[in-house]
PDB file of C-alpha atoms in Angstrom:
ATOM      1  CA  MET K  25       0.000   0.000   0.000  1.00 67.00           C
ATOM      2  CA  THR K  26       1.296   3.448  -0.895  1.00 88.00           C
ATOM      3  CA  ASP K  27       2.057   5.648   2.098  1.00 94.00           C
ATOM      4  CA  PRO K  28      -0.275   8.657   1.710  1.00 95.00           C
ATOM      5  CA  LEU K  29       2.000  10.933   3.734  1.00 97.00           C
ATOM      6  CA  ALA K  30       5.328   9.813   2.291  1.00 95.00           C
ATOM      7  CA  TRP K  31       5.704  13.011   0.274  1.00 95.00           C
ATOM      8  CA  LEU K  32       5.125  15.167   3.365  1.00 96.00           C
ATOM      9  CA  ILE K  33       7.343  13.369   5.841  1.00 95.00           C
ATOM     10  CA  ASP K  34      10.635  14.627   4.445  1.00 89.00           C
ATOM     11  CA  LEU K  35       9.698  18.181   3.497  1.00 95.00           C
ATOM     12  CA  GLU K  36      11.837  20.947   4.911  1.00 95.00           C
ATOM     13  CA  GLY K  37      11.287  21.489   8.621  1.00 97.00           C
ATOM     14  CA  VAL K  38       8.729  18.723   9.098  1.00 98.00           C
ATOM     15  CA  PRO K  39      10.868  15.875  10.526  1.00 97.00           C
ATOM     16  CA  SER K  40      12.727  18.109  12.960  1.00 97.00           C
ATOM     17  CA  ALA K  41       9.587  19.936  14.067  1.00 98.00           C
ATOM     18  CA  TYR K  42       7.717  16.753  14.903  1.00 98.00           C
ATOM     19  CA  ALA K  43      10.710  15.042  16.464  1.00 97.00           C
ATOM     20  CA  GLY K  44      11.164  18.064  18.703  1.00 98.00           C
ATOM     21  CA  VAL K  45       7.570  18.306  19.834  1.00 98.00           C
ATOM     22  CA  ARG K  46       7.349  14.546  20.446  1.00 97.00           C
ATOM     23  CA  ASP K  47      10.504  14.699  22.554  1.00 96.00           C
ATOM     24  CA  GLY K  48       9.013  17.551  24.561  1.00 95.00           C
ATOM     25  CA  ILE K  49       5.774  15.663  25.178  1.00 95.00           C
ATOM     26  CA  ASP K  50       7.646  12.493  26.110  1.00 93.00           C
ATOM     27  CA  VAL K  51       9.831  14.357  28.595  1.00 92.00           C
ATOM     28  CA  MET K  52       6.808  16.021  30.195  1.00 90.00           C
ATOM     29  CA  LEU K  53       4.925  12.746  30.538  1.00 89.00           C
ATOM     30  CA  ARG K  54       7.985  10.806  31.682  1.00 85.00           C
ATOM     31  CA  ASP K  55       8.911  13.357  34.318  1.00 73.00           C
ATOM     32  CA  ARG K  56       5.377  13.377  35.626  1.00 62.00           C
ATOM     33  CA  GLY K  57       5.324   9.593  35.447  1.00 59.00           C
ATOM     34  CA  LEU K  58       7.726   9.512  38.370  1.00 51.00           C
ATOM     35  CA  ARG K  59       4.652  10.459  40.378  1.00 56.00           C
ATOM     36  CA  ARG K  60       1.129   9.186  39.979  1.00 65.00           C
ATOM     37  CA  THR K  61      -1.216  10.893  37.564  1.00 76.00           C
ATOM     38  CA  SER K  62      -4.911  10.785  38.272  1.00 86.00           C
ATOM     39  CA  PRO K  63      -8.198  10.526  36.408  1.00 91.00           C
ATOM     40  CA  GLU K  64      -8.862  14.036  37.661  1.00 94.00           C
ATOM     41  CA  MET K  65      -5.926  15.338  35.618  1.00 94.00           C
ATOM     42  CA  THR K  66      -7.295  13.685  32.502  1.00 96.00           C
ATOM     43  CA  ALA K  67     -10.713  15.171  33.242  1.00 97.00           C
ATOM     44  CA  GLU K  68      -9.159  18.609  33.652  1.00 97.00           C
ATOM     45  CA  SER K  69      -7.290  18.281  30.371  1.00 98.00           C
ATOM     46  CA  LEU K  70     -10.502  17.279  28.606  1.00 98.00           C
ATOM     47  CA  LEU K  71     -12.373  20.184  30.177  1.00 98.00           C
ATOM     48  CA  ARG K  72      -9.727  22.684  29.095  1.00 98.00           C
ATOM     49  CA  GLY K  73      -9.820  21.189  25.634  1.00 98.00           C
ATOM     50  CA  ALA K  74     -13.613  21.346  25.450  1.00 98.00           C
ATOM     51  CA  HIS K  75     -13.581  25.010  26.431  1.00 98.00           C
ATOM     52  CA  ALA K  76     -10.889  25.918  23.903  1.00 98.00           C
ATOM     53  CA  SER K  77     -12.609  23.972  21.133  1.00 98.00           C
ATOM     54  CA  ALA K  78     -15.936  25.616  21.922  1.00 98.00           C
ATOM     55  CA  VAL K  79     -14.407  29.101  21.775  1.00 98.00           C
ATOM     56  CA  LEU K  80     -12.892  28.283  18.389  1.00 98.00           C
ATOM     57  CA  GLU K  81     -16.378  27.186  17.310  1.00 98.00           C
ATOM     58  CA  GLY K  82     -17.909  30.486  18.418  1.00 98.00           C
ATOM     59  CA  SER K  83     -18.676  30.064  22.113  1.00 98.00           C
ATOM     60  CA  ALA K  84     -18.450  33.128  24.329  1.00 98.00           C
ATOM     61  CA  SER K  85     -18.230  31.158  27.578  1.00 98.00           C
ATOM     62  CA  SER K  86     -15.277  31.484  29.918  1.00 98.00           C
ATOM     63  CA  LEU K  87     -13.411  28.511  31.325  1.00 98.00           C
ATOM     64  CA  ASP K  88     -14.834  29.278  34.768  1.00 97.00           C
ATOM     65  CA  GLU K  89     -18.374  29.211  33.345  1.00 98.00           C
ATOM     66  CA  VAL K  90     -17.700  25.925  31.609  1.00 98.00           C
ATOM     67  CA  ARG K  91     -16.206  24.499  34.781  1.00 96.00           C
ATOM     68  CA  ALA K  92     -19.320  25.551  36.696  1.00 97.00           C
ATOM     69  CA  GLY K  93     -21.632  23.967  34.129  1.00 95.00           C
ATOM     70  CA  SER K  94     -23.088  27.294  33.026  1.00 97.00           C
ATOM     71  CA  GLY K  95     -21.551  27.550  29.567  1.00 97.00           C
ATOM     72  CA  ASP K  96     -23.528  28.364  26.451  1.00 98.00           C
ATOM     73  CA  GLU K  97     -24.918  25.753  24.068  1.00 97.00           C
ATOM     74  CA  ILE K  98     -21.712  25.301  22.080  1.00 97.00           C
ATOM     75  CA  ALA K  99     -19.680  24.846  25.241  1.00 98.00           C
ATOM     76  CA  THR K 100     -22.238  22.395  26.628  1.00 97.00           C
ATOM     77  CA  ASP K 101     -22.007  20.347  23.436  1.00 98.00           C
ATOM     78  CA  ALA K 102     -18.203  20.309  23.603  1.00 98.00           C
ATOM     79  CA  VAL K 103     -18.179  19.252  27.244  1.00 98.00           C
ATOM     80  CA  ARG K 104     -20.672  16.464  26.536  1.00 97.00           C
ATOM     81  CA  LEU K 105     -18.325  15.123  23.876  1.00 98.00           C
ATOM     82  CA  SER K 106     -15.281  15.412  26.120  1.00 97.00           C
ATOM     83  CA  ALA K 107     -16.954  13.219  28.739  1.00 96.00           C
ATOM     84  CA  SER K 108     -17.216  10.199  26.446  1.00 95.00           C
ATOM     85  CA  MET K 109     -14.733  10.581  23.608  1.00 97.00           C
ATOM     86  CA  LEU K 110     -11.809   8.612  25.078  1.00 98.00           C
ATOM     87  CA  ALA K 111     -13.922   5.455  25.044  1.00 98.00           C
ATOM     88  CA  LEU K 112     -13.782   5.653  21.248  1.00 98.00           C
ATOM     89  CA  ALA K 113      -9.992   5.284  21.033  1.00 97.00           C
ATOM     90  CA  PRO K 114     -10.087   1.496  20.421  1.00 97.00           C
ATOM     91  CA  LEU K 115     -12.784   1.917  17.745  1.00 98.00           C
ATOM     92  CA  LEU K 116     -10.676   4.548  15.992  1.00 98.00           C
ATOM     93  CA  GLU K 117      -7.957   1.955  15.423  1.00 96.00           C
ATOM     94  CA  THR K 118     -10.243  -0.533  13.663  1.00 97.00           C
ATOM     95  CA  ALA K 119     -13.266   1.393  12.356  1.00 98.00           C
ATOM     96  CA  PRO K 120     -12.381   5.084  12.114  1.00 98.00           C
ATOM     97  CA  LEU K 121     -15.482   5.998  10.093  1.00 98.00           C
ATOM     98  CA  GLN K 122     -17.670   4.699  12.881  1.00 98.00           C
ATOM     99  CA  ALA K 123     -15.609   6.511  15.496  1.00 98.00           C
ATOM    100  CA  ILE K 124     -15.845   9.843  13.657  1.00 98.00           C
ATOM    101  CA  ALA K 125     -19.591   9.368  13.154  1.00 98.00           C
ATOM    102  CA  ARG K 126     -19.951   8.685  16.865  1.00 98.00           C
ATOM    103  CA  LEU K 127     -18.032  11.844  17.760  1.00 98.00           C
ATOM    104  CA  HIS K 128     -20.525  13.856  15.731  1.00 98.00           C
ATOM    105  CA  ALA K 129     -23.530  11.981  17.081  1.00 98.00           C
ATOM    106  CA  VAL K 130     -22.508  12.814  20.641  1.00 98.00           C
ATOM    107  CA  VAL K 131     -21.617  16.463  20.105  1.00 98.00           C
ATOM    108  CA  GLY K 132     -24.701  17.167  18.015  1.00 97.00           C
ATOM    109  CA  ALA K 133     -27.177  15.326  20.192  1.00 96.00           C
ATOM    110  CA  GLY K 134     -28.394  18.469  21.903  1.00 88.00           C
ATOM    111  CA  SER K 135     -29.157  20.527  18.811  1.00 89.00           C
ATOM    112  CA  LEU K 136     -29.586  18.437  15.648  1.00 93.00           C
ATOM    113  CA  ASP K 137     -32.314  16.291  14.183  1.00 93.00           C
ATOM    114  CA  PRO K 138     -31.538  12.646  15.042  1.00 94.00           C
ATOM    115  CA  GLU K 139     -31.348  11.812  11.331  1.00 95.00           C
ATOM    116  CA  GLN K 140     -28.394  14.208  10.959  1.00 96.00           C
ATOM    117  CA  LEU K 141     -26.329  12.740  13.771  1.00 97.00           C
ATOM    118  CA  GLY K 142     -23.164  11.099  12.518  1.00 97.00           C
ATOM    119  CA  ARG K 143     -24.237  11.313   8.884  1.00 97.00           C
ATOM    120  CA  PRO K 144     -22.308  13.217   6.207  1.00 98.00           C
ATOM    121  CA  ARG K 145     -24.160  16.009   4.416  1.00 96.00           C
ATOM    122  CA  ASP K 146     -23.779  14.572   0.932  1.00 97.00           C
ATOM    123  CA  ALA K 147     -21.856  12.113  -1.236  1.00 98.00           C
ATOM    124  CA  ALA K 148     -18.832  14.382  -1.524  1.00 97.00           C
ATOM    125  CA  SER K 149     -18.644  14.696   2.262  1.00 97.00           C
ATOM    126  CA  ALA K 150     -18.893  10.931   2.617  1.00 98.00           C
ATOM    127  CA  ASP K 151     -15.991  10.563   0.187  1.00 98.00           C
ATOM    128  CA  ARG K 152     -13.862  12.969   2.201  1.00 97.00           C
ATOM    129  CA  LEU K 153     -14.560  11.008   5.382  1.00 98.00           C
ATOM    130  CA  ARG K 154     -13.610   7.771   3.672  1.00 98.00           C
ATOM    131  CA  GLY K 155     -10.341   9.426   2.757  1.00 97.00           C
ATOM    132  CA  VAL K 156      -9.691  10.259   6.412  1.00 98.00           C
ATOM    133  CA  ALA K 157     -10.492   6.694   7.394  1.00 98.00           C
ATOM    134  CA  GLU K 158      -8.113   5.374   4.746  1.00 97.00           C
ATOM    135  CA  LEU K 159      -5.356   7.603   6.116  1.00 97.00           C
ATOM    136  CA  LEU K 160      -5.922   6.320   9.646  1.00 98.00           C
ATOM    137  CA  LEU K 161      -5.854   2.704   8.464  1.00 97.00           C
ATOM    138  CA  SER K 162      -2.979   3.140   6.028  1.00 96.00           C
ATOM    139  CA  GLY K 163      -0.073   2.138   8.228  1.00 93.00           C
ATOM    140  CA  THR K 164       1.761   5.318   7.244  1.00 96.00           C
ATOM    141  CA  SER K 165       5.276   5.762   8.595  1.00 96.00           C
ATOM    142  CA  ALA K 166       4.509   9.397   9.425  1.00 97.00           C
ATOM    143  CA  PRO K 167       4.738  10.411  13.091  1.00 97.00           C
ATOM    144  CA  ALA K 168       1.459   9.983  14.955  1.00 98.00           C
ATOM    145  CA  LEU K 169       1.382  13.713  15.705  1.00 98.00           C
ATOM    146  CA  LEU K 170       1.512  14.477  11.987  1.00 98.00           C
ATOM    147  CA  VAL K 171      -1.215  11.931  11.236  1.00 98.00           C
ATOM    148  CA  ALA K 172      -3.358  13.598  13.898  1.00 98.00           C
ATOM    149  CA  ALA K 173      -2.760  17.051  12.417  1.00 98.00           C
ATOM    150  CA  VAL K 174      -3.646  15.954   8.886  1.00 98.00           C
ATOM    151  CA  ALA K 175      -6.771  14.093   9.997  1.00 98.00           C
ATOM    152  CA  HIS K 176      -7.840  17.204  11.900  1.00 98.00           C
ATOM    153  CA  ALA K 177      -7.363  19.465   8.896  1.00 98.00           C
ATOM    154  CA  ASP K 178      -9.112  17.054   6.542  1.00 98.00           C
ATOM    155  CA  VAL K 179     -12.255  16.954   8.674  1.00 98.00           C
ATOM    156  CA  ALA K 180     -12.213  20.653   9.544  1.00 98.00           C
ATOM    157  CA  THR K 181     -11.885  21.774   5.918  1.00 98.00           C
ATOM    158  CA  ALA K 182     -14.274  19.191   4.473  1.00 97.00           C
ATOM    159  CA  ALA K 183     -16.989  20.197   6.995  1.00 98.00           C
ATOM    160  CA  PRO K 184     -18.768  16.905   6.288  1.00 98.00           C
ATOM    161  CA  PHE K 185     -21.488  17.214   8.918  1.00 98.00           C
ATOM    162  CA  ALA K 186     -24.431  19.554   9.378  1.00 96.00           C
ATOM    163  CA  SER K 187     -22.702  21.343  12.275  1.00 97.00           C
ATOM    164  CA  HIS K 188     -19.943  21.062  14.896  1.00 98.00           C
ATOM    165  CA  ASN K 189     -17.308  20.148  12.315  1.00 98.00           C
ATOM    166  CA  GLY K 190     -14.491  22.010  14.047  1.00 98.00           C
ATOM    167  CA  ILE K 191     -15.236  20.402  17.404  1.00 98.00           C
ATOM    168  CA  VAL K 192     -15.297  16.958  15.783  1.00 98.00           C
ATOM    169  CA  ALA K 193     -12.019  17.630  13.953  1.00 98.00           C
ATOM    170  CA  ARG K 194     -10.244  18.746  17.115  1.00 98.00           C
ATOM    171  CA  ALA K 195     -11.649  15.804  19.100  1.00 98.00           C
ATOM    172  CA  LEU K 196     -10.393  13.451  16.398  1.00 98.00           C
ATOM    173  CA  GLU K 197      -6.930  14.973  16.638  1.00 98.00           C
ATOM    174  CA  ARG K 198      -6.815  14.372  20.394  1.00 98.00           C
ATOM    175  CA  LEU K 199      -8.156  10.856  19.948  1.00 98.00           C
ATOM    176  CA  VAL K 200      -5.429   9.964  17.450  1.00 98.00           C
ATOM    177  CA  LEU K 201      -2.816  10.951  20.031  1.00 98.00           C
ATOM    178  CA  VAL K 202      -4.490   8.661  22.563  1.00 98.00           C
ATOM    179  CA  SER K 203      -5.022   5.691  20.253  1.00 98.00           C
ATOM    180  CA  ARG K 204      -1.455   5.818  18.892  1.00 97.00           C
ATOM    181  CA  GLY K 205       0.176   6.010  22.299  1.00 95.00           C
ATOM    182  CA  VAL K 206       1.553   9.537  22.115  1.00 96.00           C
ATOM    183  CA  ASP K 207      -0.563  10.617  25.075  1.00 96.00           C
ATOM    184  CA  ALA K 208      -2.448   7.596  26.392  1.00 94.00           C
ATOM    185  CA  LYS K 209      -3.958   9.468  29.342  1.00 94.00           C
ATOM    186  CA  SER K 210      -4.852  12.517  27.211  1.00 96.00           C
ATOM    187  CA  LEU K 211      -2.981  15.064  29.297  1.00 96.00           C
ATOM    188  CA  VAL K 212      -1.889  17.305  26.413  1.00 97.00           C
ATOM    189  CA  VAL K 213      -4.471  19.946  25.411  1.00 98.00           C
ATOM    190  CA  PRO K 214      -4.071  20.408  21.635  1.00 98.00           C
ATOM    191  CA  GLU K 215      -7.283  22.424  21.424  1.00 98.00           C
ATOM    192  CA  ALA K 216      -5.753  25.033  23.734  1.00 98.00           C
ATOM    193  CA  GLY K 217      -2.708  25.123  21.471  1.00 98.00           C
ATOM    194  CA  HIS K 218      -4.934  26.029  18.542  1.00 98.00           C
ATOM    195  CA  LEU K 219      -6.736  28.682  20.565  1.00 98.00           C
ATOM    196  CA  HIS K 220      -3.400  30.145  21.662  1.00 98.00           C
ATOM    197  CA  HIS K 221      -2.380  30.428  18.007  1.00 98.00           C
ATOM    198  CA  ARG K 222      -5.876  31.219  16.769  1.00 98.00           C
ATOM    199  CA  ALA K 223      -4.977  33.543  13.915  1.00 98.00           C
ATOM    200  CA  ALA K 224      -2.361  31.127  12.590  1.00 98.00           C
ATOM    201  CA  TYR K 225      -4.739  28.204  13.119  1.00 98.00           C
ATOM    202  CA  GLU K 226      -7.471  29.762  11.038  1.00 98.00           C
ATOM    203  CA  SER K 227      -5.175  31.055   8.310  1.00 97.00           C
ATOM    204  CA  ASN K 228      -3.394  27.721   7.939  1.00 98.00           C
ATOM    205  CA  LEU K 229      -6.682  25.858   7.738  1.00 98.00           C
ATOM    206  CA  ARG K 230      -7.684  28.184   4.912  1.00 97.00           C
ATOM    207  CA  ALA K 231      -4.386  27.467   3.169  1.00 96.00           C
ATOM    208  CA  TYR K 232      -4.943  23.746   3.614  1.00 97.00           C
ATOM    209  CA  SER K 233      -8.460  24.054   2.233  1.00 95.00           C
ATOM    210  CA  ASP K 234      -7.222  25.910  -0.835  1.00 90.00           C
ATOM    211  CA  GLY K 235      -5.286  22.779  -1.710  1.00 78.00           C
ATOM    212  CA  GLY K 236      -1.818  22.166  -2.998  1.00 89.00           C
ATOM    213  CA  PRO K 237       1.368  20.956  -1.346  1.00 94.00           C
ATOM    214  CA  ARG K 238       2.331  24.390  -0.030  1.00 95.00           C
ATOM    215  CA  GLY K 239      -0.836  24.679   2.028  1.00 97.00           C
ATOM    216  CA  VAL K 240      -0.421  21.195   3.469  1.00 97.00           C
ATOM    217  CA  HIS K 241       3.253  21.863   4.226  1.00 97.00           C
ATOM    218  CA  ALA K 242       2.370  25.105   6.012  1.00 97.00           C
ATOM    219  CA  TRP K 243      -0.306  23.341   8.047  1.00 98.00           C
ATOM    220  CA  ALA K 244       2.147  20.613   9.035  1.00 98.00           C
ATOM    221  CA  ILE K 245       4.694  23.141  10.304  1.00 98.00           C
ATOM    222  CA  TYR K 246       1.974  25.041  12.145  1.00 98.00           C
ATOM    223  CA  GLY K 247       0.687  21.812  13.694  1.00 98.00           C
ATOM    224  CA  ALA K 248       3.961  21.156  15.464  1.00 98.00           C
ATOM    225  CA  GLU K 249       3.813  24.630  17.023  1.00 98.00           C
ATOM    226  CA  ALA K 250       0.242  24.053  18.152  1.00 98.00           C
ATOM    227  CA  PHE K 251       1.102  20.722  19.765  1.00 98.00           C
ATOM    228  CA  SER K 252       3.928  22.386  21.682  1.00 98.00           C
ATOM    229  CA  ALA K 253       1.490  24.992  22.974  1.00 98.00           C
ATOM    230  CA  GLY K 254      -0.961  22.216  23.801  1.00 98.00           C
ATOM    231  CA  ALA K 255       1.663  20.520  25.920  1.00 97.00           C
ATOM    232  CA  GLU K 256       2.279  23.782  27.789  1.00 97.00           C
ATOM    233  CA  ALA K 257      -1.488  23.976  28.469  1.00 98.00           C
ATOM    234  CA  SER K 258      -1.502  20.557  30.128  1.00 96.00           C
ATOM    235  CA  PRO K 259      -2.618  20.364  33.767  1.00 95.00           C
ATOM    236  CA  LEU K 260       0.750  18.703  34.341  1.00 91.00           C
ATOM    237  CA  ARG K 261       2.200  22.195  33.936  1.00 89.00           C
ATOM    238  CA  GLY K 262      -0.036  23.544  36.658  1.00 76.00           C
TER     239      GLY K 262
END
């Protein structure tokens, strides 16, 4: 099988960027591993991620409001997804289309018609999702962080569902890191990394959407920066 990311792996700046961010994440997790981590830390990471993802989707709620359970509808949807998404990590490894559909079904449950939950908008959207699934099942030699970044961008730019596409894309990115062993306890907060670099996040997604190798290359370089910021946003850092 042809490696779908082979052309991207060796582009200028990509190998070193992803090796560096993976080393940083590994050091953070290893250092903390000398002490016990707790389910509460994972829950806090997921909550921070839900808030950041909701803000990127248009929520006006603060983290304190989200923490208190008084966030707006978008934040409530994101938090609902964060509470159950990690259970989908095993499914992502074997049936990624089903896992992505489930992410959307959960996040959209409070606002969409049941017939829209987990279902792509049209045939073109279904094709784009199949492409994401093929990437995740491809056995690519690309670093897991890069696979996560590309899967995220593919879903975010395809906007295959009736709503909540950005939240689903960012949840998928986090889930790839869990399922591929980069961050098994989900203590990195990649969504917060994207919020921290919001202008670059949005501009690089537009470049990715416009197509062409340059846009994908730019997104890949940006993704490494966002993951570094996501590691700094971890509750392990305080």
